[in-house]
Amino acid sequence: MRRNMQEVLERWGRWAASEEYCSLVDWPAMSVTPGCKPEAGKPGCSDEDGLAIDTCVAHMSMVRHAEDILILGQRFIGGHTTRFIAEAMDIPRFNVTRSLRSSEEFLEGCLVAMAVRLDMDPVVILPEPLADVQKPVLIF
């Protein structure tokens, strides 16, 4: 079962930006930069989902660099673009996208290892590719 982790993290980011009891860092403080309030009307996640993802982020903070956590927070909670983050941190944009990709993979693996079922799963689960279906062969 694969999840669209960008969608999961965007929903978690909206939840974390509005909640004051997140476990890892002061996420709401990260979201109050000018012009980067969470978009009204977009769905967030439930408290159970938010706490499960926040727990995985806490695990990630134990094994990854603080810079990766900061990039994750700036992207999904602060709502900044990868270009803005790269310029603000004075690092190549490639490093930002690589950090985000590896963070998404780590968090997805953590959720799978903990056997977490999210309330948002019906919306964020990616369809499995059909392995048994053969591709049509054109014969000339």
CSV table of C-alpha atoms in Angstrom, one decimal:
chain,number,residue,atom,x,y,z
A,1,MET,CA,0.0,0.0,0.0
A,2,ARG,CA,1.6,3.2,-1.2
A,3,ARG,CA,0.4,6.6,-0.1
A,4,ASN,CA,0.7,9.9,-1.9
A,5,MET,CA,3.1,11.3,0.8
A,6,GLN,CA,3.1,14.8,-0.6
A,7,GLU,CA,-0.7,14.9,0.0
A,8,VAL,CA,-0.3,13.3,3.4
A,9,LEU,CA,2.3,15.8,4.4
A,10,GLU,CA,0.4,18.8,3.1
A,11,ARG,CA,-2.7,17.8,5.1
A,12,TRP,CA,-0.4,17.2,8.2
A,13,GLY,CA,1.2,20.6,7.6
A,14,ARG,CA,-2.2,22.3,7.7
A,15,TRP,CA,-3.0,20.4,10.9
A,16,ALA,CA,0.4,21.2,12.5
A,17,ALA,CA,0.2,24.9,11.6
A,18,SER,CA,-3.1,25.2,13.5
A,19,GLU,CA,-2.3,23.0,16.5
A,20,GLU,CA,-0.3,24.2,19.5
A,21,TYR,CA,0.5,20.7,21.0
A,22,CYS,CA,2.6,19.2,18.3
A,23,SER,CA,5.4,17.1,19.9
A,24,LEU,CA,8.5,17.9,18.0
A,25,VAL,CA,9.1,21.6,17.6
A,26,ASP,CA,7.1,24.8,17.6
A,27,TRP,CA,5.5,24.1,14.2
A,28,PRO,CA,3.0,27.0,14.4
A,29,ALA,CA,5.9,29.5,14.8
A,30,MET,CA,7.2,28.2,11.5
A,31,SER,CA,3.9,28.9,9.7
A,32,VAL,CA,3.6,32.5,10.6
A,33,THR,CA,6.0,33.9,8.1
A,34,PRO,CA,4.4,36.7,6.0
A,35,GLY,CA,2.1,35.4,3.3
A,36,CYS,CA,2.3,31.8,4.3
A,37,LYS,CA,-0.8,31.1,6.4
A,38,PRO,CA,-2.4,27.7,5.7
A,39,GLU,CA,-5.0,28.0,2.9
A,40,ALA,CA,-8.5,28.2,4.2
A,41,GLY,CA,-10.9,25.5,2.9
A,42,LYS,CA,-8.3,22.9,2.1
A,43,PRO,CA,-8.7,19.7,4.2
A,44,GLY,CA,-6.3,19.0,7.0
A,45,CYS,CA,-6.0,15.7,8.9
A,46,SER,CA,-7.5,14.3,12.0
A,47,ASP,CA,-5.8,14.6,15.4
A,48,GLU,CA,-5.0,10.9,15.3
A,49,ASP,CA,-3.4,11.2,11.9
A,50,GLY,CA,-1.5,14.3,12.8
A,51,LEU,CA,-0.1,12.8,16.0
A,52,ALA,CA,0.9,9.6,14.1
A,53,ILE,CA,2.8,11.6,11.5
A,54,ASP,CA,4.3,13.9,14.1
A,55,THR,CA,5.6,10.8,15.9
A,56,CYS,CA,7.3,9.7,12.7
A,57,VAL,CA,8.8,13.1,12.3
A,58,ALA,CA,10.1,12.9,15.9
A,59,HIS,CA,11.7,9.5,15.0
A,60,MET,CA,13.2,11.1,11.9
A,61,SER,CA,14.7,14.0,14.0
A,62,MET,CA,16.7,11.4,16.0
A,63,VAL,CA,18.4,10.0,12.9
A,64,ARG,CA,18.5,12.9,10.4
A,65,HIS,CA,20.1,16.3,10.3
A,66,ALA,CA,18.2,19.3,11.8
A,67,GLU,CA,18.4,20.9,8.4
A,68,ASP,CA,16.2,18.2,6.9
A,69,ILE,CA,13.6,18.8,9.6
A,70,LEU,CA,13.7,22.5,9.0
A,71,ILE,CA,13.3,22.0,5.3
A,72,LEU,CA,10.3,19.6,5.9
A,73,GLY,CA,8.7,22.2,8.2
A,74,GLN,CA,9.3,25.1,5.9
A,75,ARG,CA,7.8,23.2,2.9
A,76,PHE,CA,4.7,21.6,4.4
A,77,ILE,CA,3.9,23.8,7.4
A,78,GLY,CA,5.3,27.1,6.2
A,79,GLY,CA,4.0,26.5,2.7
A,80,HIS,CA,7.2,27.8,1.1
A,81,THR,CA,8.4,26.7,-2.4
A,82,THR,CA,11.6,24.7,-2.8
A,83,ARG,CA,13.1,27.7,-4.5
A,84,PHE,CA,12.3,30.0,-1.6
A,85,ILE,CA,13.7,27.5,0.9
A,86,ALA,CA,16.9,27.1,-1.1
A,87,GLU,CA,17.5,30.8,-1.4
A,88,ALA,CA,16.7,31.4,2.3
A,89,MET,CA,19.1,28.6,3.4
A,90,ASP,CA,21.6,29.5,0.7
A,91,ILE,CA,21.8,25.9,-0.5
A,92,PRO,CA,21.2,24.4,-4.0
A,93,ARG,CA,17.6,23.7,-4.9
A,94,PHE,CA,18.6,20.2,-5.8
A,95,ASN,CA,19.6,19.6,-2.1
A,96,VAL,CA,16.2,20.8,-0.9
A,97,THR,CA,14.3,18.5,-3.3
A,98,ARG,CA,16.6,15.6,-2.4
A,99,SER,CA,16.0,16.2,1.3
A,100,LEU,CA,12.2,16.4,0.8
A,101,ARG,CA,12.2,13.2,-1.2
A,102,SER,CA,14.2,11.3,1.3
A,103,SER,CA,12.1,12.7,4.2
A,104,GLU,CA,8.9,11.6,2.4
A,105,GLU,CA,10.4,8.1,1.9
A,106,PHE,CA,11.5,7.9,5.5
A,107,LEU,CA,8.1,9.0,6.8
A,108,GLU,CA,6.3,6.6,4.6
A,109,GLY,CA,8.5,3.7,5.7
A,110,CYS,CA,7.9,4.7,9.3
A,111,LEU,CA,4.1,4.7,8.9
A,112,VAL,CA,4.3,1.2,7.2
A,113,ALA,CA,6.6,-0.2,9.9
A,114,MET,CA,4.3,1.1,12.6
A,115,ALA,CA,1.3,-0.4,10.7
A,116,VAL,CA,-0.5,2.9,11.0
A,117,ARG,CA,-3.9,3.2,9.2
A,118,LEU,CA,-4.7,6.8,8.6
A,119,ASP,CA,-8.1,8.3,8.5
A,120,MET,CA,-7.2,10.0,5.2
A,121,ASP,CA,-6.1,6.7,3.6
A,122,PRO,CA,-9.2,6.4,1.3
A,123,VAL,CA,-8.1,9.7,-0.3
A,124,VAL,CA,-4.3,9.4,-0.4
A,125,ILE,CA,-3.7,5.7,-1.3
A,126,LEU,CA,-2.1,5.4,-4.7
A,127,PRO,CA,-3.6,2.7,-7.0
A,128,GLU,CA,-1.4,-0.4,-7.4
A,129,PRO,CA,-0.1,-1.1,-10.8
A,130,LEU,CA,-1.6,-4.1,-12.5
A,131,ALA,CA,1.2,-6.7,-12.6
A,132,ASP,CA,-0.7,-9.5,-14.3
A,133,VAL,CA,-1.9,-7.5,-17.3
A,134,GLN,CA,0.3,-7.9,-20.4
A,135,LYS,CA,1.0,-5.0,-22.7
A,136,PRO,CA,-0.5,-5.3,-26.1
A,137,VAL,CA,1.9,-6.3,-28.8
A,138,LEU,CA,1.6,-4.8,-32.2
A,139,ILE,CA,2.3,-7.2,-35.1
A,140,PHE,CA,3.0,-5.8,-38.5
